[in-house]
Amino acid sequence: AGAYWRGDENREMLQRIYATAWKDPKQLKAYKKMMEEAKKRDHRMLGKQLDLFSIQEDAGGGLVFWHPKGARIRTKIEDFWKDQHTSQGYDLVYSPHIANLELWKTSGHFDFYAEGMFDQMDVENEVYQIRPMNCPFHCLMFKDDIRSYRDLPIRWAELGTVYRYERSGTLHGLMRVRGFTQDDAHVFCLPEQLEDEIVAVLKLTQGILSRFGFNKYELMLSTRPEKSVGSDKIWDDATAALVGAMDKLGWSYGIDEGGGAFYGPKIDLKIKDAIGRTWQCSTVQCDFNLPDRFDLDYISAEGTKERPIMLHRAIFGSIERFFGILTENCAGDFPFWLAPVQMRLLPVTDAVYDYCKDVAAKANKLGLRVEVDRGNERLAKQIRNAEKGRIPVMSVVGMKELEEGTLAVRSRKLGDLGSFSVDDLLAELKQCDEAAVEMTKMGEVPQKEEEESE
């Protein structure tokens, strides 16, 4: 791979050489097999093949265009995320994409993160900055009212799109982009509430990730670095709360001594995919910096003003990156509840086309994503196209189905499942969609198994 001297694109281009070393031929063979599998699962290739998303160079590198099928999957992901958060006591919020530069100076981003920010813009003799993060906006919202200890904890969640300057040589599909949507949330709480809030965040993280098939995790606790803000006591208490939360759940973890941010300790969670790779996704981060910088306070039971504890957390990290990881994990063969097209009807003759359209309309009213093949190809080609499109369920529709009001069902994973009435089939598919399970056979919707983290 090419690399610029000292990372400067104005300097000479060098050739980077990668190498690996293995203890024995068996390990090398396993590594080669994993690399071959990873190549077949490359989300950039699958994104093109399945018409999910694109990066349009005419618009600029690192900017994602979501095509209809990819947008359907993204919508399902975001809707599930919102439902899970509101059910756990979070309020959803929205905030602007730009703000006066003074805000970013107050937050410290301009001083500590300027290299990762786009250039500023002049607006009526004031300087504005497109946002690289969402945190300062939530601080302003907290400060907008007088808060009592009785109001805490306050939990705010936002799918907030941010923009960060990344060098063109570092951009990589959905994994490294310049505009992306963080599944951001901030919890403002009392010191004595912190451990319980962290436990709740970790349980919510487990529940959400398991829905997408991620049940194996690696956790790392990052502790106080040499340069930091905040007293010894607040660091010790926050670290103890993070440790206590993981211990309560019985989760094992490693320790990265001195690896925390200057403003607080954190837990990082890496998920394992289908071929054994680990991906950094979720973070739970204590912050002693922003409450001070924004002078946040609440009125205590004694009537004094006190600083709240601020907890940053993200579960996916970003929608774009998680989508890329998910695509590679399932090799583009999305589970039924996420599939952009859940069932395709394949008309054998033009005489059944209207029947297929009526069935599709009925399914769509139920919230199912069903489409009708245009019927321009021979049946064998229609079936191959549905297979290549990784559509979970298909139905070949002929005169027999029209006359009987039925559908002959074929599962991509299980083969022919038989012939069923339209109403019975759609009811079954709706159950599978809501339960996030695959259709196996009629009348027996399987229960989704829950697995504990490792």
Short mmCIF file of C-alpha atoms in Angstrom, two decimals:
data_model
loop_
_atom_site.label_atom_id
_atom_site.label_comp_id
_atom_site.label_asym_id
_atom_site.label_seq_id
_atom_site.Cartn_x
_atom_site.Cartn_y
_atom_site.Cartn_z
CA ALA A 1 0.00 0.00 0.00
CA GLY A 2 1.13 3.55 -0.65
CA ALA A 3 1.99 5.93 2.18
CA TYR A 4 3.17 9.53 2.17
CA TRP A 5 6.39 10.40 3.94
CA ARG A 6 5.50 11.53 7.50
CA GLY A 7 1.82 11.39 6.56
CA ASP A 8 2.08 14.54 4.45
CA GLU A 9 0.32 14.24 1.07
CA ASN A 10 2.64 16.91 -0.31
CA ARG A 11 5.70 14.72 0.35
CA GLU A 12 7.07 11.68 -1.48
CA MET A 13 4.94 8.57 -1.93
CA LEU A 14 6.49 5.52 -0.30
CA GLN A 15 5.55 1.85 -0.48
CA ARG A 16 4.28 0.30 2.74
CA ILE A 17 5.05 -3.41 3.14
CA TYR A 18 2.97 -5.60 5.45
CA ALA A 19 4.22 -8.91 6.85
CA THR A 20 2.98 -11.52 9.28
CA ALA A 21 4.77 -14.19 11.30
CA TRP A 22 3.27 -17.45 12.57
CA LYS A 23 4.29 -20.07 15.08
CA ASP A 24 3.50 -23.03 12.83
CA PRO A 25 2.02 -23.85 9.37
CA LYS A 26 -1.36 -24.59 10.94
CA GLN A 27 -1.71 -21.00 12.17
CA LEU A 28 -0.60 -19.65 8.80
CA LYS A 29 -3.16 -21.81 7.01
CA ALA A 30 -5.93 -20.59 9.32
CA TYR A 31 -4.87 -16.97 8.73
CA LYS A 32 -4.89 -17.41 4.95
CA LYS A 33 -8.35 -18.98 5.14
CA MET A 34 -9.63 -16.06 7.20
CA MET A 35 -8.16 -13.55 4.73
CA GLU A 36 -9.82 -15.34 1.80
CA GLU A 37 -13.14 -15.28 3.65
CA ALA A 38 -12.70 -11.62 4.54
CA LYS A 39 -12.16 -10.78 0.88
CA LYS A 40 -15.46 -12.47 -0.05
CA ARG A 41 -17.19 -10.49 2.70
CA ASP A 42 -15.75 -7.06 1.84
CA HIS A 43 -18.60 -4.62 2.52
CA ARG A 44 -17.49 -2.32 -0.33
CA MET A 45 -17.92 -5.11 -2.87
CA LEU A 46 -21.20 -6.31 -1.33
CA GLY A 47 -22.49 -2.76 -1.11
CA LYS A 48 -22.07 -2.46 -4.87
CA GLN A 49 -23.42 -5.93 -5.70
CA LEU A 50 -26.51 -5.55 -3.52
CA ASP A 51 -27.05 -1.87 -4.40
CA LEU A 52 -26.89 -0.73 -0.76
CA PHE A 53 -24.71 2.38 -0.80
CA SER A 54 -22.04 4.21 -2.75
CA ILE A 55 -19.26 6.76 -2.34
CA GLN A 56 -19.68 9.32 -5.11
CA GLU A 57 -16.30 10.83 -5.90
CA ASP A 58 -18.02 13.69 -7.74
CA ALA A 59 -19.37 14.74 -4.34
CA GLY A 60 -16.11 14.09 -2.47
CA GLY A 61 -14.41 11.21 -0.71
CA GLY A 62 -15.71 9.75 2.52
CA LEU A 63 -19.32 10.87 2.00
CA VAL A 64 -21.88 8.06 1.95
CA PHE A 65 -24.90 7.87 -0.36
CA TRP A 66 -27.53 5.46 0.97
CA HIS A 67 -29.41 3.74 -1.86
CA PRO A 68 -33.03 2.62 -1.28
CA LYS A 69 -32.15 -0.92 -0.18
CA GLY A 70 -29.38 0.23 2.14
CA ALA A 71 -31.66 2.95 3.49
CA ARG A 72 -34.31 0.35 4.34
CA ILE A 73 -31.80 -1.59 6.43
CA ARG A 74 -30.52 1.59 8.07
CA THR A 75 -34.10 2.62 8.91
CA LYS A 76 -34.75 -0.74 10.59
CA ILE A 77 -31.52 -0.40 12.59
CA GLU A 78 -32.34 3.13 13.70
CA ASP A 79 -35.98 2.35 14.54
CA PHE A 80 -34.91 -0.59 16.71
CA TRP A 81 -32.26 1.59 18.40
CA LYS A 82 -34.83 4.29 19.16
CA ASP A 83 -37.39 1.82 20.52
CA GLN A 84 -34.82 0.22 22.81
CA HIS A 85 -33.68 3.57 24.18
CA THR A 86 -37.12 5.02 24.83
CA SER A 87 -38.12 1.79 26.59
CA GLN A 88 -35.09 2.23 28.90
CA GLY A 89 -35.88 5.77 29.99
CA TYR A 90 -33.98 7.77 27.37
CA ASP A 91 -35.39 10.87 25.71
CA LEU A 92 -34.52 11.38 22.05
CA VAL A 93 -33.11 14.79 21.12
CA TYR A 94 -31.91 16.59 18.00
CA SER A 95 -29.28 19.29 17.71
CA PRO A 96 -27.79 21.53 14.97
CA HIS A 97 -25.05 20.47 12.58
CA ILE A 98 -23.08 23.71 12.99
CA ALA A 99 -22.42 26.11 15.84
CA ASN A 100 -20.49 29.26 16.63
CA LEU A 101 -16.77 28.59 16.97
CA GLU A 102 -16.88 29.90 20.56
CA LEU A 103 -18.82 26.78 21.54
CA TRP A 104 -15.97 24.56 20.35
CA LYS A 105 -13.48 26.72 22.23
CA THR A 106 -15.52 26.35 25.40
CA SER A 107 -15.70 22.57 24.96
CA GLY A 108 -11.97 22.33 24.24
CA HIS A 109 -12.43 20.68 20.86
CA PHE A 110 -10.87 23.62 19.03
CA ASP A 111 -7.74 23.39 21.18
CA PHE A 112 -7.39 19.61 21.35
CA TYR A 113 -9.08 18.37 18.17
CA ALA A 114 -8.54 21.07 15.54
CA GLU A 115 -6.72 18.72 13.14
CA GLY A 116 -9.81 16.51 12.95
CA MET A 117 -12.17 19.40 12.20
CA PHE A 118 -13.09 20.97 8.87
CA ASP A 119 -12.29 24.62 8.26
CA GLN A 120 -14.57 27.24 9.74
CA MET A 121 -17.01 29.42 7.80
CA ASP A 122 -17.87 33.09 8.15
CA VAL A 123 -21.53 33.93 8.74
CA GLU A 124 -22.43 37.63 9.17
CA ASN A 125 -19.07 38.48 10.74
CA GLU A 126 -19.19 35.47 13.05
CA VAL A 127 -17.21 32.26 12.71
CA TYR A 128 -19.09 28.96 12.61
CA GLN A 129 -17.84 25.38 12.78
CA ILE A 130 -19.48 22.26 11.39
CA ARG A 131 -19.73 19.82 14.27
CA PRO A 132 -17.22 17.01 14.84
CA MET A 133 -19.10 15.81 17.94
CA ASN A 134 -22.50 16.11 19.62
CA CYS A 135 -21.49 16.42 23.29
CA PRO A 136 -21.37 20.24 23.61
CA PHE A 137 -24.94 20.57 22.33
CA HIS A 138 -26.25 18.27 25.05
CA CYS A 139 -24.34 20.29 27.65
CA LEU A 140 -26.03 23.47 26.45
CA MET A 141 -29.42 21.77 26.66
CA PHE A 142 -28.71 20.61 30.22
CA LYS A 143 -27.68 24.13 31.19
CA ASP A 144 -30.83 25.63 29.67
CA ASP A 145 -32.82 24.99 32.86
CA ILE A 146 -32.32 24.80 36.62
CA ARG A 147 -31.81 21.14 37.52
CA SER A 148 -32.59 19.50 40.85
CA TYR A 149 -31.08 16.31 42.21
CA ARG A 150 -34.62 14.92 41.89
CA ASP A 151 -34.39 15.36 38.08
CA LEU A 152 -31.35 13.11 37.79
CA PRO A 153 -30.51 10.89 36.07
CA ILE A 154 -31.24 12.59 32.77
CA ARG A 155 -30.66 10.36 29.73
CA TRP A 156 -30.53 11.94 26.28
CA ALA A 157 -29.90 9.98 23.07
CA GLU A 158 -29.32 11.29 19.57
CA LEU A 159 -28.51 9.80 16.19
CA GLY A 160 -26.34 12.80 15.40
CA THR A 161 -24.46 13.20 12.14
CA VAL A 162 -20.96 14.64 12.58
CA TYR A 163 -18.21 15.63 10.17
CA ARG A 164 -14.51 15.05 10.66
CA TYR A 165 -11.56 15.74 8.45
CA GLU A 166 -9.84 12.51 7.47
CA ARG A 167 -6.94 12.41 5.04
CA SER A 168 -7.94 10.90 1.70
CA GLY A 169 -5.43 8.07 2.11
CA THR A 170 -7.11 6.87 5.30
CA LEU A 171 -10.66 6.66 3.91
CA HIS A 172 -12.01 3.12 3.63
CA GLY A 173 -15.57 2.29 2.55
CA LEU A 174 -17.96 2.76 5.47
CA MET A 175 -15.26 2.06 8.05
CA ARG A 176 -13.49 5.41 7.74
CA VAL A 177 -15.52 8.30 6.37
CA ARG A 178 -15.80 12.08 6.72
CA GLY A 179 -19.51 12.29 7.52
CA PHE A 180 -21.12 9.74 9.81
CA THR A 181 -23.95 9.33 12.30
CA GLN A 182 -23.01 8.54 15.89
CA ASP A 183 -25.49 6.71 18.08
CA ASP A 184 -24.67 9.14 20.81
CA ALA A 185 -26.13 9.36 24.30
CA HIS A 186 -25.26 11.25 27.45
CA VAL A 187 -26.34 10.49 30.98
CA PHE A 188 -26.20 13.23 33.62
CA CYS A 189 -26.38 11.65 37.06
CA LEU A 190 -25.48 11.90 40.76
CA PRO A 191 -22.22 10.27 41.91
CA GLU A 192 -24.16 7.61 43.82
CA GLN A 193 -26.17 6.76 40.67
CA LEU A 194 -23.14 6.22 38.45
CA GLU A 195 -22.58 2.47 38.90
CA ASP A 196 -26.24 1.60 38.36
CA GLU A 197 -26.32 3.77 35.23
CA ILE A 198 -23.24 1.99 33.85
CA VAL A 199 -24.85 -1.40 34.54
CA ALA A 200 -27.95 -0.23 32.68
CA VAL A 201 -25.84 0.97 29.73
CA LEU A 202 -24.00 -2.35 29.52
CA LYS A 203 -27.26 -4.33 29.64
CA LEU A 204 -28.75 -2.12 26.93
CA THR A 205 -25.60 -2.61 24.85
CA GLN A 206 -25.84 -6.39 25.24
CA GLY A 207 -29.52 -6.40 24.31
CA ILE A 208 -29.02 -4.31 21.19
CA LEU A 209 -25.91 -6.06 19.89
CA SER A 210 -27.38 -9.52 20.43
CA ARG A 211 -30.33 -8.60 18.20
CA PHE A 212 -27.82 -8.32 15.34
CA GLY A 213 -26.13 -11.62 16.16
CA PHE A 214 -23.16 -10.28 18.13
CA ASN A 215 -22.87 -12.24 21.37
CA LYS A 216 -19.12 -12.49 21.90
CA TYR A 217 -17.31 -9.48 23.29
CA GLU A 218 -13.93 -8.36 24.55
CA LEU A 219 -13.95 -5.60 27.17
CA MET A 220 -11.13 -3.29 28.15
CA LEU A 221 -11.02 -0.87 31.10
CA SER A 222 -8.86 2.18 30.38
CA THR A 223 -7.56 3.98 33.47
CA ARG A 224 -6.16 7.41 34.34
CA PRO A 225 -3.37 8.72 32.09
CA GLU A 226 -0.48 10.88 33.30
CA LYS A 227 -2.16 14.08 32.10
CA SER A 228 -5.73 14.39 33.29
CA VAL A 229 -8.33 16.67 34.83
CA GLY A 230 -10.28 16.00 38.02
CA SER A 231 -9.38 15.01 41.58
CA ASP A 232 -7.95 11.68 42.67
CA LYS A 233 -11.22 10.90 44.45
CA ILE A 234 -13.45 11.46 41.44
CA TRP A 235 -11.15 9.32 39.26
CA ASP A 236 -11.06 6.55 41.88
CA ASP A 237 -14.83 6.62 42.33
CA ALA A 238 -15.53 6.61 38.59
CA THR A 239 -13.09 3.77 37.95
CA ALA A 240 -14.60 1.80 40.83
CA ALA A 241 -18.07 2.34 39.32
CA LEU A 242 -16.94 1.00 35.93
CA VAL A 243 -15.30 -2.02 37.58
CA GLY A 244 -18.29 -2.58 39.85
CA ALA A 245 -20.69 -2.54 36.91
CA MET A 246 -18.74 -5.20 35.02
CA ASP A 247 -18.35 -7.28 38.16
CA LYS A 248 -22.10 -7.13 38.83
CA LEU A 249 -22.71 -8.55 35.37
CA GLY A 250 -19.96 -11.15 35.76
CA TRP A 251 -18.13 -9.87 32.68
CA SER A 252 -14.39 -10.45 32.37
CA TYR A 253 -12.20 -7.61 31.13
CA GLY A 254 -8.65 -6.51 30.54
CA ILE A 255 -7.00 -3.34 31.85
CA ASP A 256 -5.27 -0.71 29.76
CA GLU A 257 -3.27 1.16 32.43
CA GLY A 258 -3.14 4.87 31.61
CA GLY A 259 -5.23 4.38 28.46
CA GLY A 260 -8.18 6.53 29.54
CA ALA A 261 -8.96 9.94 28.10
CA PHE A 262 -7.64 12.97 29.98
CA TYR A 263 -11.20 13.68 31.13
CA GLY A 264 -12.17 10.27 32.55
CA PRO A 265 -11.84 6.45 32.56
CA LYS A 266 -13.76 4.30 30.09
CA ILE A 267 -14.86 0.85 29.01
CA ASP A 268 -14.32 -0.16 25.39
CA LEU A 269 -16.22 -3.12 23.99
CA LYS A 270 -15.08 -5.06 20.92
CA ILE A 271 -17.40 -7.47 19.15
CA LYS A 272 -16.33 -10.69 17.43
CA ASP A 273 -17.69 -11.38 13.96
CA ALA A 274 -18.46 -14.64 12.16
CA ILE A 275 -14.85 -15.23 11.10
CA GLY A 276 -13.27 -14.32 14.42
CA ARG A 277 -12.24 -10.71 13.79
CA THR A 278 -12.72 -8.16 16.56
CA TRP A 279 -14.19 -4.70 15.97
CA GLN A 280 -14.24 -1.73 18.31
CA CYS A 281 -17.84 -0.52 18.64
CA SER A 282 -19.22 0.38 22.05
CA THR A 283 -17.78 2.84 24.55
CA VAL A 284 -18.83 3.93 28.03
CA GLN A 285 -16.89 7.02 29.09
CA CYS A 286 -16.94 9.08 32.28
CA ASP A 287 -16.35 12.81 31.69
CA PHE A 288 -15.18 15.27 34.34
CA ASN A 289 -14.11 17.88 31.78
CA LEU A 290 -17.25 19.12 30.00
CA PRO A 291 -19.34 19.63 33.17
CA ASP A 292 -16.56 21.95 34.40
CA ARG A 293 -16.04 23.72 31.09
CA PHE A 294 -19.78 24.40 30.70
CA ASP A 295 -20.28 25.08 34.41
CA LEU A 296 -23.05 22.50 34.69
CA ASP A 297 -24.73 22.11 38.06
CA TYR A 298 -27.76 20.81 39.90
CA ILE A 299 -29.29 21.81 43.21
CA SER A 300 -28.51 19.20 45.86
CA ALA A 301 -30.79 18.09 48.71
CA GLU A 302 -28.92 20.57 50.92
CA GLY A 303 -29.61 23.41 48.49
CA THR A 304 -26.01 23.70 47.25
CA LYS A 305 -24.89 23.71 43.63
CA GLU A 306 -23.04 20.52 42.67
CA ARG A 307 -21.47 19.15 39.51
CA PRO A 308 -23.29 16.25 37.82
CA ILE A 309 -21.39 13.23 36.57
CA MET A 310 -21.55 13.05 32.76
CA LEU A 311 -21.48 9.69 31.04
CA HIS A 312 -20.82 9.46 27.30
CA ARG A 313 -21.79 6.24 25.57
CA ALA A 314 -22.20 4.82 22.11
CA ILE A 315 -23.29 1.29 21.22
CA PHE A 316 -22.74 1.05 17.46
CA GLY A 317 -20.04 3.74 17.44
CA SER A 318 -21.41 5.01 14.16
CA ILE A 319 -24.24 3.78 11.96
CA GLU A 320 -21.95 3.67 8.91
CA ARG A 321 -19.19 1.64 10.50
CA PHE A 322 -21.61 -0.74 12.21
CA PHE A 323 -23.43 -1.25 8.91
CA GLY A 324 -20.10 -2.21 7.30
CA ILE A 325 -19.30 -4.63 10.13
CA LEU A 326 -22.79 -6.14 9.99
CA THR A 327 -22.61 -6.56 6.21
CA GLU A 328 -19.30 -8.41 6.48
CA ASN A 329 -20.47 -10.47 9.46
CA CYS A 330 -23.42 -11.91 7.51
CA ALA A 331 -21.67 -11.73 4.11
CA GLY A 332 -24.54 -9.64 2.79
CA ASP A 333 -27.04 -12.39 3.72
CA PHE A 334 -28.99 -10.20 6.13
CA PRO A 335 -31.34 -11.79 8.65
CA PHE A 336 -35.01 -11.80 7.67
CA TRP A 337 -36.00 -8.86 9.88
CA LEU A 338 -33.30 -6.65 8.30
CA ALA A 339 -33.39 -7.84 4.68
CA PRO A 340 -34.19 -4.90 2.37
CA VAL A 341 -36.49 -7.23 0.39
CA GLN A 342 -37.92 -9.97 2.57
CA MET A 343 -39.87 -11.83 -0.10
CA ARG A 344 -39.98 -11.65 -3.89
CA LEU A 345 -42.91 -12.96 -5.90
CA LEU A 346 -41.97 -14.55 -9.23
CA PRO A 347 -44.89 -14.54 -11.71
CA VAL A 348 -44.81 -17.39 -14.22
CA THR A 349 -47.19 -15.61 -16.59
CA ASP A 350 -48.58 -12.11 -17.10
CA ALA A 351 -52.00 -13.46 -16.10
CA VAL A 352 -50.90 -13.68 -12.42
CA TYR A 353 -49.06 -10.34 -12.29
CA ASP A 354 -52.01 -8.42 -10.79
CA TYR A 355 -52.49 -11.17 -8.19
CA CYS A 356 -48.82 -10.78 -7.21
CA LYS A 357 -49.21 -7.00 -6.96
CA ASP A 358 -52.23 -7.41 -4.68
CA VAL A 359 -50.33 -9.82 -2.41
CA ALA A 360 -47.35 -7.44 -2.26
CA ALA A 361 -49.62 -4.50 -1.40
CA LYS A 362 -51.24 -6.52 1.40
CA ALA A 363 -47.81 -7.50 2.76
CA ASN A 364 -46.52 -3.93 2.61
CA LYS A 365 -49.50 -2.73 4.65
CA LEU A 366 -48.35 -5.17 7.36
CA GLY A 367 -44.90 -3.60 7.31
CA LEU A 368 -43.30 -6.42 5.33
CA ARG A 369 -40.99 -5.64 2.43
CA VAL A 370 -42.29 -7.67 -0.50
CA GLU A 371 -41.74 -6.96 -4.18
CA VAL A 372 -42.84 -8.48 -7.47
CA ASP A 373 -40.35 -9.48 -10.14
CA ARG A 374 -41.10 -7.68 -13.39
CA GLY A 375 -41.30 -11.05 -15.13
CA ASN A 376 -39.11 -10.01 -18.07
CA GLU A 377 -36.82 -13.01 -17.59
CA ARG A 378 -37.36 -16.73 -17.75
CA LEU A 379 -38.31 -18.30 -14.40
CA ALA A 380 -34.88 -19.88 -13.88
CA LYS A 381 -33.26 -16.46 -14.30
CA GLN A 382 -35.77 -14.87 -11.91
CA ILE A 383 -34.84 -17.46 -9.27
CA ARG A 384 -31.12 -16.89 -9.84
CA ASN A 385 -31.57 -13.14 -9.53
CA ALA A 386 -33.41 -13.57 -6.23
CA GLU A 387 -30.62 -15.84 -4.98
CA LYS A 388 -27.93 -13.37 -6.05
CA GLY A 389 -29.88 -10.61 -4.32
CA ARG A 390 -29.82 -12.73 -1.13
CA ILE A 391 -33.60 -12.45 -0.74
CA PRO A 392 -34.67 -14.69 2.18
CA VAL A 393 -38.02 -15.90 0.81
CA MET A 394 -39.35 -16.23 -2.71
CA SER A 395 -42.54 -17.57 -4.19
CA VAL A 396 -43.13 -18.89 -7.71
CA VAL A 397 -46.66 -17.84 -8.64
CA GLY A 398 -48.64 -19.59 -11.38
CA MET A 399 -52.27 -20.14 -12.31
CA LYS A 400 -52.68 -22.77 -9.58
CA GLU A 401 -51.74 -20.22 -6.88
CA LEU A 402 -54.04 -17.62 -8.44
CA GLU A 403 -57.03 -19.98 -8.50
CA GLU A 404 -56.43 -21.29 -4.95
CA GLY A 405 -55.36 -18.00 -3.35
CA THR A 406 -52.11 -19.53 -2.17
CA LEU A 407 -48.33 -19.07 -2.46
CA ALA A 408 -45.66 -21.74 -2.93
CA VAL A 409 -42.82 -20.72 -0.63
CA ARG A 410 -39.08 -21.28 -1.03
CA SER A 411 -36.58 -20.24 1.63
CA ARG A 412 -33.11 -19.23 0.52
CA LYS A 413 -31.57 -21.12 3.42
CA LEU A 414 -33.95 -24.08 3.77
CA GLY A 415 -35.32 -24.74 0.29
CA ASP A 416 -38.99 -25.49 -0.46
CA LEU A 417 -41.33 -25.01 2.51
CA GLY A 418 -44.63 -25.85 0.84
CA SER A 419 -47.79 -24.05 -0.30
CA PHE A 420 -49.82 -21.82 2.05
CA SER A 421 -52.73 -19.43 2.04
CA VAL A 422 -51.72 -15.80 1.63
CA ASP A 423 -53.10 -14.75 5.02
CA ASP A 424 -51.39 -17.59 6.90
CA LEU A 425 -48.08 -16.95 5.18
CA LEU A 426 -48.09 -13.20 5.79
CA ALA A 427 -49.04 -13.72 9.45
CA GLU A 428 -46.11 -16.11 9.83
CA LEU A 429 -43.69 -13.73 8.12
CA LYS A 430 -44.90 -10.88 10.31
CA GLN A 431 -44.18 -12.95 13.42
CA CYS A 432 -40.68 -13.75 12.17
CA ASP A 433 -40.08 -10.08 11.39
CA GLU A 434 -41.13 -8.92 14.85
CA ALA A 435 -39.25 -11.70 16.67
CA ALA A 436 -36.09 -11.27 14.54
CA VAL A 437 -35.98 -14.97 13.63
CA GLU A 438 -35.82 -16.88 10.37
CA MET A 439 -38.79 -18.73 8.93
CA THR A 440 -38.32 -22.49 9.25
CA LYS A 441 -41.70 -24.08 8.77
CA MET A 442 -45.28 -22.93 9.07
CA GLY A 443 -46.85 -22.72 12.50
CA GLU A 444 -43.57 -22.92 14.41
CA VAL A 445 -41.89 -19.54 14.76
CA PRO A 446 -38.65 -20.36 16.59
CA GLN A 447 -37.69 -18.53 19.75
CA LYS A 448 -34.62 -16.34 19.49
CA GLU A 449 -31.89 -17.71 21.75
CA GLU A 450 -30.19 -15.34 24.17
CA GLU A 451 -26.47 -15.79 24.67
CA GLU A 452 -24.30 -14.30 27.37
CA SER A 453 -21.19 -12.30 26.62
CA GLU A 454 -17.85 -13.96 26.95
#
